[in-house]
JSON list of C-alpha atoms and ligand atoms in Angstrom, two decimals:
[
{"chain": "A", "resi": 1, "resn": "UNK", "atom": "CA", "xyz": [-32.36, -12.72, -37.63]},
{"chain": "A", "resi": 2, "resn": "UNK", "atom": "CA", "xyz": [-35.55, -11.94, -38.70]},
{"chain": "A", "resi": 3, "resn": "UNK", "atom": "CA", "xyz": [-36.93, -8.42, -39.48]},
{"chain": "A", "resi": 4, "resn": "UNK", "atom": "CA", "xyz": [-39.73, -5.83, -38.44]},
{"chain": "A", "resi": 5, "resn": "UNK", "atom": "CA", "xyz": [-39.92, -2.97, -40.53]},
{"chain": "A", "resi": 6, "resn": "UNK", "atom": "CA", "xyz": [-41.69, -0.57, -39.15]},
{"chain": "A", "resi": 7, "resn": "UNK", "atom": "CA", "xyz": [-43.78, 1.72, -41.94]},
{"chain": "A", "resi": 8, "resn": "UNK", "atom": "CA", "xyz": [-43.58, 5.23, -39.82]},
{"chain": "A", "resi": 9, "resn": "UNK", "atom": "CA", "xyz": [-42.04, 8.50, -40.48]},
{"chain": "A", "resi": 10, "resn": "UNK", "atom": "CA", "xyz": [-43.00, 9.40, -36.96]},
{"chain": "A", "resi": 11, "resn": "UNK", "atom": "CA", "xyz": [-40.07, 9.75, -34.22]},
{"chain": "A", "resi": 12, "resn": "UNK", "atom": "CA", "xyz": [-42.79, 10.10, -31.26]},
{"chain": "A", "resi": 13, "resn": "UNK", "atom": "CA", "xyz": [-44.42, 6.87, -32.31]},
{"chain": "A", "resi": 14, "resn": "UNK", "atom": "CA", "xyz": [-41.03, 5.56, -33.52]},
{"chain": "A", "resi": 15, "resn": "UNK", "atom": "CA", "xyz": [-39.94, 5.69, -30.05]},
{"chain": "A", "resi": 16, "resn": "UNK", "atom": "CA", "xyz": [-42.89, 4.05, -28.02]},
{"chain": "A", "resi": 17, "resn": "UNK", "atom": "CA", "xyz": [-42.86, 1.11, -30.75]},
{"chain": "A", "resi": 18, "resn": "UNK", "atom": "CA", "xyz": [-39.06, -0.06, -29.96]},
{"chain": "A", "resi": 19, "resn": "UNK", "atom": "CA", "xyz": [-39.73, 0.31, -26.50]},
{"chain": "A", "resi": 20, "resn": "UNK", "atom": "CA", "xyz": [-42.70, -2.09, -26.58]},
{"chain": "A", "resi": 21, "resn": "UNK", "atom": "CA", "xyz": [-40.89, -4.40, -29.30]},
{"chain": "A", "resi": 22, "resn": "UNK", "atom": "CA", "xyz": [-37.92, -4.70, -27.02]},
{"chain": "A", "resi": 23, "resn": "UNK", "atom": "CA", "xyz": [-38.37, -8.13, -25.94]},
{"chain": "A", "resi": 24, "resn": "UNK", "atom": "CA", "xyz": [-39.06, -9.96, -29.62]},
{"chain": "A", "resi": 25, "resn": "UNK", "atom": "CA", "xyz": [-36.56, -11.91, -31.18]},
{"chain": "A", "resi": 26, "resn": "UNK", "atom": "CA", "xyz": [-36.31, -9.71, -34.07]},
{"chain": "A", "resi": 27, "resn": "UNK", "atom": "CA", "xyz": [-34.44, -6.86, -35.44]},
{"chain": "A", "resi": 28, "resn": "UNK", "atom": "CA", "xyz": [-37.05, -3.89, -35.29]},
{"chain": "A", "resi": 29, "resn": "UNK", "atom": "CA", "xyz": [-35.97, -1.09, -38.05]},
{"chain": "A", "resi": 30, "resn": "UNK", "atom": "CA", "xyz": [-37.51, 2.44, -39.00]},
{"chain": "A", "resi": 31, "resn": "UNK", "atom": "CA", "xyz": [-38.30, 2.66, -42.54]},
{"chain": "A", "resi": 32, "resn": "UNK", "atom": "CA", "xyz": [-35.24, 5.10, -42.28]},
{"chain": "A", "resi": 33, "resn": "UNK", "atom": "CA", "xyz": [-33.07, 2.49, -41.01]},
{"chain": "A", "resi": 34, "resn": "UNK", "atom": "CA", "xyz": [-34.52, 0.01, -43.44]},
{"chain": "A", "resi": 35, "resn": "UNK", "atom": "CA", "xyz": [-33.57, 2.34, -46.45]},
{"chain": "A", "resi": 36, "resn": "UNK", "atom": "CA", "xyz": [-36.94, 2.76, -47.79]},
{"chain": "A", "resi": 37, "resn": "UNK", "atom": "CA", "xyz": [-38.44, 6.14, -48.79]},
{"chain": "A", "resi": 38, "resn": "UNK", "atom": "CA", "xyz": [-41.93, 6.58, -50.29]},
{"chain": "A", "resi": 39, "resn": "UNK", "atom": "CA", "xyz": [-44.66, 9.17, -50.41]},
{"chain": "A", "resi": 40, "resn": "UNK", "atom": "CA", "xyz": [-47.95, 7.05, -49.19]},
{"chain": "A", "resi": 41, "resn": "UNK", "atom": "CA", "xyz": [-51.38, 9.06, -49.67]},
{"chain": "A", "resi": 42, "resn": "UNK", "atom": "CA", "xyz": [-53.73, 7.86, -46.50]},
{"chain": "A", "resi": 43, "resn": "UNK", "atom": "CA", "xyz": [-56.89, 7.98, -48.44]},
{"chain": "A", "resi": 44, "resn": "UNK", "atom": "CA", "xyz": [-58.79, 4.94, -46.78]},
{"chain": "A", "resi": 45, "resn": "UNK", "atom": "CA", "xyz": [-61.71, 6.00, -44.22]},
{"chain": "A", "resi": 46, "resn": "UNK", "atom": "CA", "xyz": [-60.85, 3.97, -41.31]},
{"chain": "A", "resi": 47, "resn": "UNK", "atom": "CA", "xyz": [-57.55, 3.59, -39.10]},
{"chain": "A", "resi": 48, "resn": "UNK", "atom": "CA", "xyz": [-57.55, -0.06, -39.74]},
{"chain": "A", "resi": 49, "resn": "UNK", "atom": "CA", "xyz": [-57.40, 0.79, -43.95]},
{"chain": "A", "resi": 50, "resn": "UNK", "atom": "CA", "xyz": [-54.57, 3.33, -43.81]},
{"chain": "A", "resi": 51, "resn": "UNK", "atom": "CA", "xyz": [-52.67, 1.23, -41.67]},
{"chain": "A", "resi": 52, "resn": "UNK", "atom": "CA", "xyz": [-53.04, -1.50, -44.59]},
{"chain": "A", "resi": 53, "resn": "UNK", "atom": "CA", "xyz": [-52.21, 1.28, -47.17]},
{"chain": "A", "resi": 54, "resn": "UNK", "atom": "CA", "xyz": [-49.05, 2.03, -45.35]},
{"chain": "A", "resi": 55, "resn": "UNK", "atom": "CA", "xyz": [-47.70, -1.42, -44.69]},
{"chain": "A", "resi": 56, "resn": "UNK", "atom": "CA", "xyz": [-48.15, -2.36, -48.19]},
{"chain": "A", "resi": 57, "resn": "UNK", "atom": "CA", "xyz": [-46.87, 0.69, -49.44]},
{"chain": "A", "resi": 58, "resn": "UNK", "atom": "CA", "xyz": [-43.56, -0.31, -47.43]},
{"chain": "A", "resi": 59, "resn": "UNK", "atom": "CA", "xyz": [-44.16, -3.99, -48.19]},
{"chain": "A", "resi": 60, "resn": "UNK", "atom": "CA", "xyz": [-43.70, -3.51, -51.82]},
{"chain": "A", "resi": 61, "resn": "UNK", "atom": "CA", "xyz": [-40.71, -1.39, -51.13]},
{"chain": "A", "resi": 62, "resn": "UNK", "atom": "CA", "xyz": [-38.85, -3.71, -49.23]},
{"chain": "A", "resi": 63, "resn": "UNK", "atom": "CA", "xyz": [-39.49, -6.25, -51.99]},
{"chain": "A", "resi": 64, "resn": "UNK", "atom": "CA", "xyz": [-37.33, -4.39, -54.04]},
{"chain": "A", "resi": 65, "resn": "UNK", "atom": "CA", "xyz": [-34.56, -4.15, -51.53]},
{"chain": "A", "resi": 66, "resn": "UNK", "atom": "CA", "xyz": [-32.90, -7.86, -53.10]},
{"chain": "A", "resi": 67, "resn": "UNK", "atom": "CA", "xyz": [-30.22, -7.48, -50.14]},
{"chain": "A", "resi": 68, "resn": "UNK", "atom": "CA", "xyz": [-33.45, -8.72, -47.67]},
{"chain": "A", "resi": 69, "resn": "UNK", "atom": "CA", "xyz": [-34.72, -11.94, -47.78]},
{"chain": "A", "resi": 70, "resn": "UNK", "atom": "CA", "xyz": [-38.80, -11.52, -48.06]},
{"chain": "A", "resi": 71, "resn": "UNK", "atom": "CA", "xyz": [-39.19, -14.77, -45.67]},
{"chain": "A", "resi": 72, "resn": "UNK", "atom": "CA", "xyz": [-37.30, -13.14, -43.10]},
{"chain": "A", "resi": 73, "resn": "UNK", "atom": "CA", "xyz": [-39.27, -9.58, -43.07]},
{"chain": "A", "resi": 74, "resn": "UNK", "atom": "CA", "xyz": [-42.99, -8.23, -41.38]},
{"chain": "A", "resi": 75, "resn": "UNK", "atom": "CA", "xyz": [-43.92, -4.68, -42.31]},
{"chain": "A", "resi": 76, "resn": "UNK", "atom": "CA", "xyz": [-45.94, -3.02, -39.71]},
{"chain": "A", "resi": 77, "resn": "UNK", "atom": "CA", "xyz": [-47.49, 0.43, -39.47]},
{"chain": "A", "resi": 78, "resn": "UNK", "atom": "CA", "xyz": [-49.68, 2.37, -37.25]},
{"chain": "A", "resi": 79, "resn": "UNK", "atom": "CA", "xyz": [-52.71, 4.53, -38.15]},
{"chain": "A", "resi": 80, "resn": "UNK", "atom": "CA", "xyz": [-53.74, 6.64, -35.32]},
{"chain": "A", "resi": 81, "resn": "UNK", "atom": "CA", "xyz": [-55.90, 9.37, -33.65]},
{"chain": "A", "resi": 82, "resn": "UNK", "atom": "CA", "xyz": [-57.68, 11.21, -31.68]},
{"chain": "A", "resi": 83, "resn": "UNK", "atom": "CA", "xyz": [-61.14, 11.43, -31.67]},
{"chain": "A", "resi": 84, "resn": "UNK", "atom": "CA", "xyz": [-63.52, 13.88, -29.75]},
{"chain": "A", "resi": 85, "resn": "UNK", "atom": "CA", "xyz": [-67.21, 13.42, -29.10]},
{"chain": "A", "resi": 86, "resn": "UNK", "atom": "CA", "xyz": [-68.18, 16.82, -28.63]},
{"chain": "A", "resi": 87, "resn": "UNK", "atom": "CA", "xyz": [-66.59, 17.01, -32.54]},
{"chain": "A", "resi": 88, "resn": "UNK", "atom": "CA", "xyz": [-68.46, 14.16, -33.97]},
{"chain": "A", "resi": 89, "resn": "UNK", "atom": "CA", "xyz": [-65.20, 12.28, -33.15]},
{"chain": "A", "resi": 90, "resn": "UNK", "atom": "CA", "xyz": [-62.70, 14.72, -34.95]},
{"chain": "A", "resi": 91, "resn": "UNK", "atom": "CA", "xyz": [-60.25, 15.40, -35.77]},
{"chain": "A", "resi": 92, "resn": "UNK", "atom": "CA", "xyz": [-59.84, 11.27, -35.83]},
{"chain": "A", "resi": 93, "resn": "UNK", "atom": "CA", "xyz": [-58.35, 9.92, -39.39]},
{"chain": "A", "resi": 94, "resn": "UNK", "atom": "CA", "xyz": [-57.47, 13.31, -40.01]},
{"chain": "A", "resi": 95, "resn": "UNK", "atom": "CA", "xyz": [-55.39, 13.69, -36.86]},
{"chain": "A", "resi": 96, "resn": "UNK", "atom": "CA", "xyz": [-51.81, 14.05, -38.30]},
{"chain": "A", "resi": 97, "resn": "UNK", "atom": "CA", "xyz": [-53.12, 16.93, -41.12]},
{"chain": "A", "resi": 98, "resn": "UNK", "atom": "CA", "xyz": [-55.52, 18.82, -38.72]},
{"chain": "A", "resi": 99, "resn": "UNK", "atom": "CA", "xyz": [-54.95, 22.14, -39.27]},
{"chain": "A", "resi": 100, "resn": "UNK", "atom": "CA", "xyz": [-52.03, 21.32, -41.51]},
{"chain": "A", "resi": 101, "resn": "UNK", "atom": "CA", "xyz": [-48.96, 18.56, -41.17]},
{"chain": "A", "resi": 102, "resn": "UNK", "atom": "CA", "xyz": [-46.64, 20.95, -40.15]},
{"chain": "A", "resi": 103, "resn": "UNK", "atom": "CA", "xyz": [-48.74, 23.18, -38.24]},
{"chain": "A", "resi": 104, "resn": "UNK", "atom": "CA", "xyz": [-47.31, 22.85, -34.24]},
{"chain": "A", "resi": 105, "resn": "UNK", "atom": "CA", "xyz": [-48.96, 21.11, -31.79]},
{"chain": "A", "resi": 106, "resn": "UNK", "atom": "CA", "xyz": [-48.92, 23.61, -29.51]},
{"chain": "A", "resi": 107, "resn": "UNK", "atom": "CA", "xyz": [-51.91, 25.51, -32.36]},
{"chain": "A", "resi": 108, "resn": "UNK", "atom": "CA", "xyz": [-53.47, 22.33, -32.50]},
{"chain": "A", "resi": 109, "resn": "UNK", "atom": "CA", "xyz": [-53.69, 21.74, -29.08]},
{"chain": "A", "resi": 110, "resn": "UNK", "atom": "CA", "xyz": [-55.04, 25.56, -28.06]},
{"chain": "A", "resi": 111, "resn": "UNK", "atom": "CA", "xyz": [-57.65, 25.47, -31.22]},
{"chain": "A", "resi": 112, "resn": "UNK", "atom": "CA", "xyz": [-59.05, 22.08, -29.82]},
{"chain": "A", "resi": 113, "resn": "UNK", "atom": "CA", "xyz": [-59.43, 23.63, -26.19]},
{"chain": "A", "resi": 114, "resn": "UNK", "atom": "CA", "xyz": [-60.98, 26.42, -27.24]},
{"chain": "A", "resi": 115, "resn": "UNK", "atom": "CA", "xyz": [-63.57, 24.82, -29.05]},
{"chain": "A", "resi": 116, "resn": "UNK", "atom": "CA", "xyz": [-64.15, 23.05, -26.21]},
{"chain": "A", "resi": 117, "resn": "UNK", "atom": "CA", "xyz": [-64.77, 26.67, -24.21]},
{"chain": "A", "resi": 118, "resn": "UNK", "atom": "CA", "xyz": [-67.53, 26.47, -21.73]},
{"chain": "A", "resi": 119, "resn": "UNK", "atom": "CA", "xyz": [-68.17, 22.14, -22.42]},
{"chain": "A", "resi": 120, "resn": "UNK", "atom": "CA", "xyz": [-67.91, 20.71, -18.89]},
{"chain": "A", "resi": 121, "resn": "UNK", "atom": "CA", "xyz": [-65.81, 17.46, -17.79]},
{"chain": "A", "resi": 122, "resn": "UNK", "atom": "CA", "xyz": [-68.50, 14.72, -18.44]},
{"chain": "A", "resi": 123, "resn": "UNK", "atom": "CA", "xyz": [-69.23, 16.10, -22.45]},
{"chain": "A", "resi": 124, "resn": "UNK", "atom": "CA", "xyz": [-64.95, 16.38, -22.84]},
{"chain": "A", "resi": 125, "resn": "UNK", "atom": "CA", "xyz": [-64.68, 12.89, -23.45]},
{"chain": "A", "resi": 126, "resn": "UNK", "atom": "CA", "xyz": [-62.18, 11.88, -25.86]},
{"chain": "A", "resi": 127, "resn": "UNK", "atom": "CA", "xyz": [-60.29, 8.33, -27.02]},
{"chain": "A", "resi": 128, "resn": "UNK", "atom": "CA", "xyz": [-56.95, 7.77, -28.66]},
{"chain": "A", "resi": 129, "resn": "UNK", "atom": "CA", "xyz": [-57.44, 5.11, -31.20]},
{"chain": "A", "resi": 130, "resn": "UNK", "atom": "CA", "xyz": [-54.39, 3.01, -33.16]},
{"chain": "A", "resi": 131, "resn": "UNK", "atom": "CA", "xyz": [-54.18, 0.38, -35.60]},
{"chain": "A", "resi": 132, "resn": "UNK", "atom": "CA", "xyz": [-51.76, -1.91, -36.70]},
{"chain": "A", "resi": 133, "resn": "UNK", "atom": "CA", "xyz": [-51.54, -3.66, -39.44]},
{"chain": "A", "resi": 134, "resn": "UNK", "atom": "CA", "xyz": [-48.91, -5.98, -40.27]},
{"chain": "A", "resi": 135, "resn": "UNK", "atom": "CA", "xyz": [-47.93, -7.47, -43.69]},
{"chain": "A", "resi": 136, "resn": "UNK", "atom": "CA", "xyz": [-46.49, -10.75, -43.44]},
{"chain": "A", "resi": 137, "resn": "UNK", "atom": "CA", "xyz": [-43.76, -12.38, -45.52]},
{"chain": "A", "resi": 138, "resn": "UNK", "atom": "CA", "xyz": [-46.78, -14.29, -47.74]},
{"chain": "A", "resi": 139, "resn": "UNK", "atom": "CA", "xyz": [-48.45, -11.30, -48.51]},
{"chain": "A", "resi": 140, "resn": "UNK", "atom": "CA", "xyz": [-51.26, -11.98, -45.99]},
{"chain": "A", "resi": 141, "resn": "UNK", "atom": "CA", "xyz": [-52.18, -8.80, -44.04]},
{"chain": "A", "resi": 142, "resn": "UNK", "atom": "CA", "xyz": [-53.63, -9.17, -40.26]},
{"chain": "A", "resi": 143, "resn": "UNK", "atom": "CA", "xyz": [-54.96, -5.90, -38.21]},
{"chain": "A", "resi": 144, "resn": "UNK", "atom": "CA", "xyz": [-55.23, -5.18, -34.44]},
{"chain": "A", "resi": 145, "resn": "UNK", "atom": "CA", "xyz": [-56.65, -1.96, -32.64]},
{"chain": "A", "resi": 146, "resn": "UNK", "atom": "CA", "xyz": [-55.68, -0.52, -29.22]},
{"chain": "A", "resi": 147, "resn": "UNK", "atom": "CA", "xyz": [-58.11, 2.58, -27.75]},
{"chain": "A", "resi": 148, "resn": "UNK", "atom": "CA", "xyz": [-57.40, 4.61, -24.36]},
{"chain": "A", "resi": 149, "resn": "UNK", "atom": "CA", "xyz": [-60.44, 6.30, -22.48]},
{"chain": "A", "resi": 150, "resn": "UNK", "atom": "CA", "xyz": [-59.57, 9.93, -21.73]},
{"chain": "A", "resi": 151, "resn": "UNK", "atom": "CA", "xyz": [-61.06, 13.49, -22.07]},
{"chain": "A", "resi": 152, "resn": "UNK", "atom": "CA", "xyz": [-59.38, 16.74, -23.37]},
{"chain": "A", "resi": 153, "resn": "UNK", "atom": "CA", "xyz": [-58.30, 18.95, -20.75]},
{"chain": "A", "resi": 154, "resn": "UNK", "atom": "CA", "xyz": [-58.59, 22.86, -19.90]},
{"chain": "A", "resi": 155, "resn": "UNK", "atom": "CA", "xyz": [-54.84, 23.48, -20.93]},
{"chain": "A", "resi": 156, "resn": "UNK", "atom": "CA", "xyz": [-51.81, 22.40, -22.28]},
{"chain": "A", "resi": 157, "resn": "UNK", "atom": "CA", "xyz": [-49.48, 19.81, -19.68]},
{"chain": "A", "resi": 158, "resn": "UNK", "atom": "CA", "xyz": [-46.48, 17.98, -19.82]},
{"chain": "A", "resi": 159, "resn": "UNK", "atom": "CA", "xyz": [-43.53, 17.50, -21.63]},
{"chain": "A", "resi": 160, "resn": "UNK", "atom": "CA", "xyz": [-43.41, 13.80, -22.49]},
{"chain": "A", "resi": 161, "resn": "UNK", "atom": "CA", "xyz": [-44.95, 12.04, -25.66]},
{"chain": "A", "resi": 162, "resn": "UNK", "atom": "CA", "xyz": [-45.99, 14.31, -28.66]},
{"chain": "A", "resi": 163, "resn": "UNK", "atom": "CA", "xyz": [-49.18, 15.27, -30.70]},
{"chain": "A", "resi": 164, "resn": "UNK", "atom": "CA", "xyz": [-52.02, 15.71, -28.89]},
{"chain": "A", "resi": 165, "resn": "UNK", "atom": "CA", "xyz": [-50.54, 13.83, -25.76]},
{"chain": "A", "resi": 166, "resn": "UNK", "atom": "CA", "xyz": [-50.31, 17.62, -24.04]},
{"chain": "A", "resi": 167, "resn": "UNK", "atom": "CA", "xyz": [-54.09, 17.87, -23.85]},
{"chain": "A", "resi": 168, "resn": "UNK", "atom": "CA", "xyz": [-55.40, 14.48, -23.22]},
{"chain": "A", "resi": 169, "resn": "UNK", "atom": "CA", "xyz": [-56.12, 13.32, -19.45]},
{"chain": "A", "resi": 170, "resn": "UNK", "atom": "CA", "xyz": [-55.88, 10.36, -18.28]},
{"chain": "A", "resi": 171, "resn": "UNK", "atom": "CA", "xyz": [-58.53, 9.92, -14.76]},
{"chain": "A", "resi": 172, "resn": "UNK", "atom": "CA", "xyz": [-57.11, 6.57, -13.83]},
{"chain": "A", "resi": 173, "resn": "UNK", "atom": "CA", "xyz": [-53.55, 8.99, -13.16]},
{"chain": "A", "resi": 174, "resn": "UNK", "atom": "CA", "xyz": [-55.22, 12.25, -12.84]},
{"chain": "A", "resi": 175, "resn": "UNK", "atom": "CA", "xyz": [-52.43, 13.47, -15.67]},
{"chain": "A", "resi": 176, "resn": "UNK", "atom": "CA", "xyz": [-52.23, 14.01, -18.90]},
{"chain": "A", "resi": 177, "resn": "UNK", "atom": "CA", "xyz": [-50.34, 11.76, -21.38]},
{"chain": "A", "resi": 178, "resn": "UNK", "atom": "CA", "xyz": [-47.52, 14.05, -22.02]},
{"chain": "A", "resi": 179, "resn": "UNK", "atom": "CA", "xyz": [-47.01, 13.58, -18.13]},
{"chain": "A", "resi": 180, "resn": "UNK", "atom": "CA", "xyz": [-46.93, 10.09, -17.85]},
{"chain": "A", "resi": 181, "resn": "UNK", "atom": "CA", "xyz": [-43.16, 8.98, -18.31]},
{"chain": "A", "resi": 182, "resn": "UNK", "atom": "CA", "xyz": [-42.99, 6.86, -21.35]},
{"chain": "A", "resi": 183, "resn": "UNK", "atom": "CA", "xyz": [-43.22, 3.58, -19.35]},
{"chain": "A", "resi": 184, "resn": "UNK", "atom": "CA", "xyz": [-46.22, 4.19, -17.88]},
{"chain": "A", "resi": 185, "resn": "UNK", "atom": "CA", "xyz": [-47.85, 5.41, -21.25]},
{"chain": "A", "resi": 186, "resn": "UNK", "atom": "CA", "xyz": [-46.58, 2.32, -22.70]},
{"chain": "A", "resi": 187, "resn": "UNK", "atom": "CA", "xyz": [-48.46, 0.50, -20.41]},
{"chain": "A", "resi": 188, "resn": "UNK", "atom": "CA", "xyz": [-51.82, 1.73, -21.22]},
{"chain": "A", "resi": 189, "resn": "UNK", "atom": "CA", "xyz": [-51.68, 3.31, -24.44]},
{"chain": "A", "resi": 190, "resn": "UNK", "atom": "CA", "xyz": [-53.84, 2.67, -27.32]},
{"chain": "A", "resi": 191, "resn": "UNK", "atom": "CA", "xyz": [-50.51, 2.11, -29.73]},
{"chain": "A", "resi": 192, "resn": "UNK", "atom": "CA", "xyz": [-49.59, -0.33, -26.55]},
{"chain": "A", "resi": 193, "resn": "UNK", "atom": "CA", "xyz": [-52.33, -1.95, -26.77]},
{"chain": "A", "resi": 194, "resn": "UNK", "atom": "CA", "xyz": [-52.67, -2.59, -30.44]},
{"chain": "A", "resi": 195, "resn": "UNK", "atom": "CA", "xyz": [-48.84, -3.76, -30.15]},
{"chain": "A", "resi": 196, "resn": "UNK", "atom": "CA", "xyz": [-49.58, -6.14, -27.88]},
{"chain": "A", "resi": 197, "resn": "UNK", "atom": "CA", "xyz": [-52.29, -7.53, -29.60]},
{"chain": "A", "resi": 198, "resn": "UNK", "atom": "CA", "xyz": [-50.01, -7.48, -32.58]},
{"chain": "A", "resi": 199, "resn": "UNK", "atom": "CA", "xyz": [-47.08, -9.10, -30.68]},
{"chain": "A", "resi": 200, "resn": "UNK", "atom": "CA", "xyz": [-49.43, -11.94, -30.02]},
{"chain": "A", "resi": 201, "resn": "UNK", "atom": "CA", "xyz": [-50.16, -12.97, -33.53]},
{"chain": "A", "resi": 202, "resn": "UNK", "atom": "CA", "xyz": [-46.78, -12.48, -34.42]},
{"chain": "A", "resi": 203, "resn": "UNK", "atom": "CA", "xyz": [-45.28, -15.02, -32.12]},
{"chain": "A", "resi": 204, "resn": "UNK", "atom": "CA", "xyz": [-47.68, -17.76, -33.41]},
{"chain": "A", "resi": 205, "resn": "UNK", "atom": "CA", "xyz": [-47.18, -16.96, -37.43]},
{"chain": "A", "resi": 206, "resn": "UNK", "atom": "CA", "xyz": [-43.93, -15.24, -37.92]},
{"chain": "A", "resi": 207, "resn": "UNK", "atom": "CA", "xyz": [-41.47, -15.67, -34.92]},
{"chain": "B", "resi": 301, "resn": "ITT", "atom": "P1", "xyz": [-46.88, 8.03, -39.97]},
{"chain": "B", "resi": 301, "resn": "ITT", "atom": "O1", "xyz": [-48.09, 8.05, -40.89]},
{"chain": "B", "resi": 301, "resn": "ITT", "atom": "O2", "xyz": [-45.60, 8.23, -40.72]},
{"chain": "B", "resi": 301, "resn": "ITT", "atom": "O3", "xyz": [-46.86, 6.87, -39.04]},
{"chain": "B", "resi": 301, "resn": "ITT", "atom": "P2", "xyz": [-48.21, 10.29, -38.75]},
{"chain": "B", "resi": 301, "resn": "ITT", "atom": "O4", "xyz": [-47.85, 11.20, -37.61]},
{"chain": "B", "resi": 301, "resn": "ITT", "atom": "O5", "xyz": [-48.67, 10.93, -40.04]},
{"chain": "B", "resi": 301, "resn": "ITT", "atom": "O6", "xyz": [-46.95, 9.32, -39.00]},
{"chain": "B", "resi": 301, "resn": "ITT", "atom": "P3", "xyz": [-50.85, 9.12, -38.40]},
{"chain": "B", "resi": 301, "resn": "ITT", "atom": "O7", "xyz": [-51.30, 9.40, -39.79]},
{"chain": "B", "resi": 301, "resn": "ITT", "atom": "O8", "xyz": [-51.17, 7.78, -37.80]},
{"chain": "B", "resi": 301, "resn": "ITT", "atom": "O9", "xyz": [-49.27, 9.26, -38.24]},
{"chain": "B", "resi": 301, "resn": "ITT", "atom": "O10", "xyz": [-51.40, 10.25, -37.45]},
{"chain": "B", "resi": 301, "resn": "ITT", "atom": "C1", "xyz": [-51.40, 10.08, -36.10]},
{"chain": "B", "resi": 301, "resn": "ITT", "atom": "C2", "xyz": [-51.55, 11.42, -35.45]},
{"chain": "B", "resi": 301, "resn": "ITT", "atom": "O11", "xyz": [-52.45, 11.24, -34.34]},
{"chain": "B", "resi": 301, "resn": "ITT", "atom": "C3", "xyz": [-50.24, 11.89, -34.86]},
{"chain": "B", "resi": 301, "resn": "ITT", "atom": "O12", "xyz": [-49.50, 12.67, -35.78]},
{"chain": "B", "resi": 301, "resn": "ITT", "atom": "C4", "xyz": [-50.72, 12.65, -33.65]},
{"chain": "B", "resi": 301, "resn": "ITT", "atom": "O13", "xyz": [-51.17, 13.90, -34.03]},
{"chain": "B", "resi": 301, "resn": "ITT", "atom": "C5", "xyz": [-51.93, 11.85, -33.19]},
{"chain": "B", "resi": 301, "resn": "ITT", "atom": "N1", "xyz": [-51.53, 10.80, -32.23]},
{"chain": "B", "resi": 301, "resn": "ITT", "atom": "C6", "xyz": [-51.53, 9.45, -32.44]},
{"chain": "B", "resi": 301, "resn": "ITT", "atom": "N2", "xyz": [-51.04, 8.80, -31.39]},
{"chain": "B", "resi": 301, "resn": "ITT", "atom": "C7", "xyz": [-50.73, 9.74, -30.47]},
{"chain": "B", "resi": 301, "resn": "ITT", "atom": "C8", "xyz": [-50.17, 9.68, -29.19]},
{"chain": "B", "resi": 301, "resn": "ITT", "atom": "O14", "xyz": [-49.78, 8.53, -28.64]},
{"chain": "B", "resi": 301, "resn": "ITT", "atom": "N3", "xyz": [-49.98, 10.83, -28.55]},
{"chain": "B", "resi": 301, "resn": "ITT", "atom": "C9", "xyz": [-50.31, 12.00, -29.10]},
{"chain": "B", "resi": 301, "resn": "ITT", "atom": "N4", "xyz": [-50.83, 12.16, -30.31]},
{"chain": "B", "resi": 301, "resn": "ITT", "atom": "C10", "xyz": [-51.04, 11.02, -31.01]}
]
């Protein structure tokens, strides 16, 4: 059966990707899963270029792994954020180290609403952005992107998701993302929507 590896260390995004993968005739694996272990520096300057940098990254791993046969694998991975108007679009690329990687999200969230004190509804506009990129078995790379409108809200709400999904409303369900059950984030995500794109292309040159 053939293989999606997909080039994330991230459970939260882990978790939306199988979901939305469900239906593909192919074996979707974590880099965990897949055996593969590698330090990747994101130094591009756009979502679409550190998605590349981590599915190559992987790519190359899994070329090493003889046990897999290299017409039988895709490597995928997501680069994604949030970006802000009222912060000249931060904290964007940078969304995973703002503040420090292992700073919680609960800091994150409460330093990005209160530098948002006092900045009414129409300037809190906000987008989640996500790229895919997906290496394919000749080495070819191909890149989608998937965006959801929202705007940061006054307070922390909801359980569900992770990252930033706490703070980000949605108007079209008057909730945040962290209060949308994963089913209805999946359909109307940004990742969603880049996976779908991705899907698409996939069917035609790899499936
Ligand atoms: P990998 O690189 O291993 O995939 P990462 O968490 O470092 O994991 P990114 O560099 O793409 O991933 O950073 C994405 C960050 O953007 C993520 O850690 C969250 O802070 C935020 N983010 C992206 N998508 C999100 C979502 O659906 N909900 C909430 N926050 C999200």
């Amino acid at each position: 059966m053939k293989k999606i590896i997909f080039a994330t260390g991230n459970e939260g995004k882990m978790r939306e990707i199988r979901e939305i993968l469900r239906d593909l005739d192919a074996q979707v694996l974590s880099m965990k899963e897949a055996g593969i272990e590698t330090g990747i520096e994101e130094n591009g300057t756009t979502f679409e270029e550190n998605a590349t940098i981590k599915a190559q990254a992987v790519a190359a791993q899994a070329k090493k792994a003889a046990a897999i046969s290299q017409a039988e694998i895709v490597v995928l991975a997501d680069d994604s954020g949030l970006e802000i108007d009222y912060l000249n679009k931060e904290p964007g690329i940078y969304s995973a180290r703002y503040l420090g990687e292992d700073t919680p999200y609960a800091i994150k969230n409460k330093n990005l609403i209160d530098r948002l004190e006092g900045v009414p509804d129409n300037k809190r506009t906000a987008r989640f952005v996500c790229a895919i990129a997906a290496v394919l078995p000749d080495g070819s790379v191909i890149t989608t992107r998937g965006v959801i409108e929202g705007r940061i809200d006054y307070e922390e709400k909801g359980k569900n998701g992770f990252g930033y999904d706490p703070i980000f409303y949605v108007p079209e369900y008057g909730r945040t993302t962290a209060e949308l059950s994963m089913e209805e984030k999946n359909h109307v995500s940004h990742r969603a929507r880049a996976l779908k794109a991705m899907k698409g292309e996939l069917k035609s040159r790899f499936l």
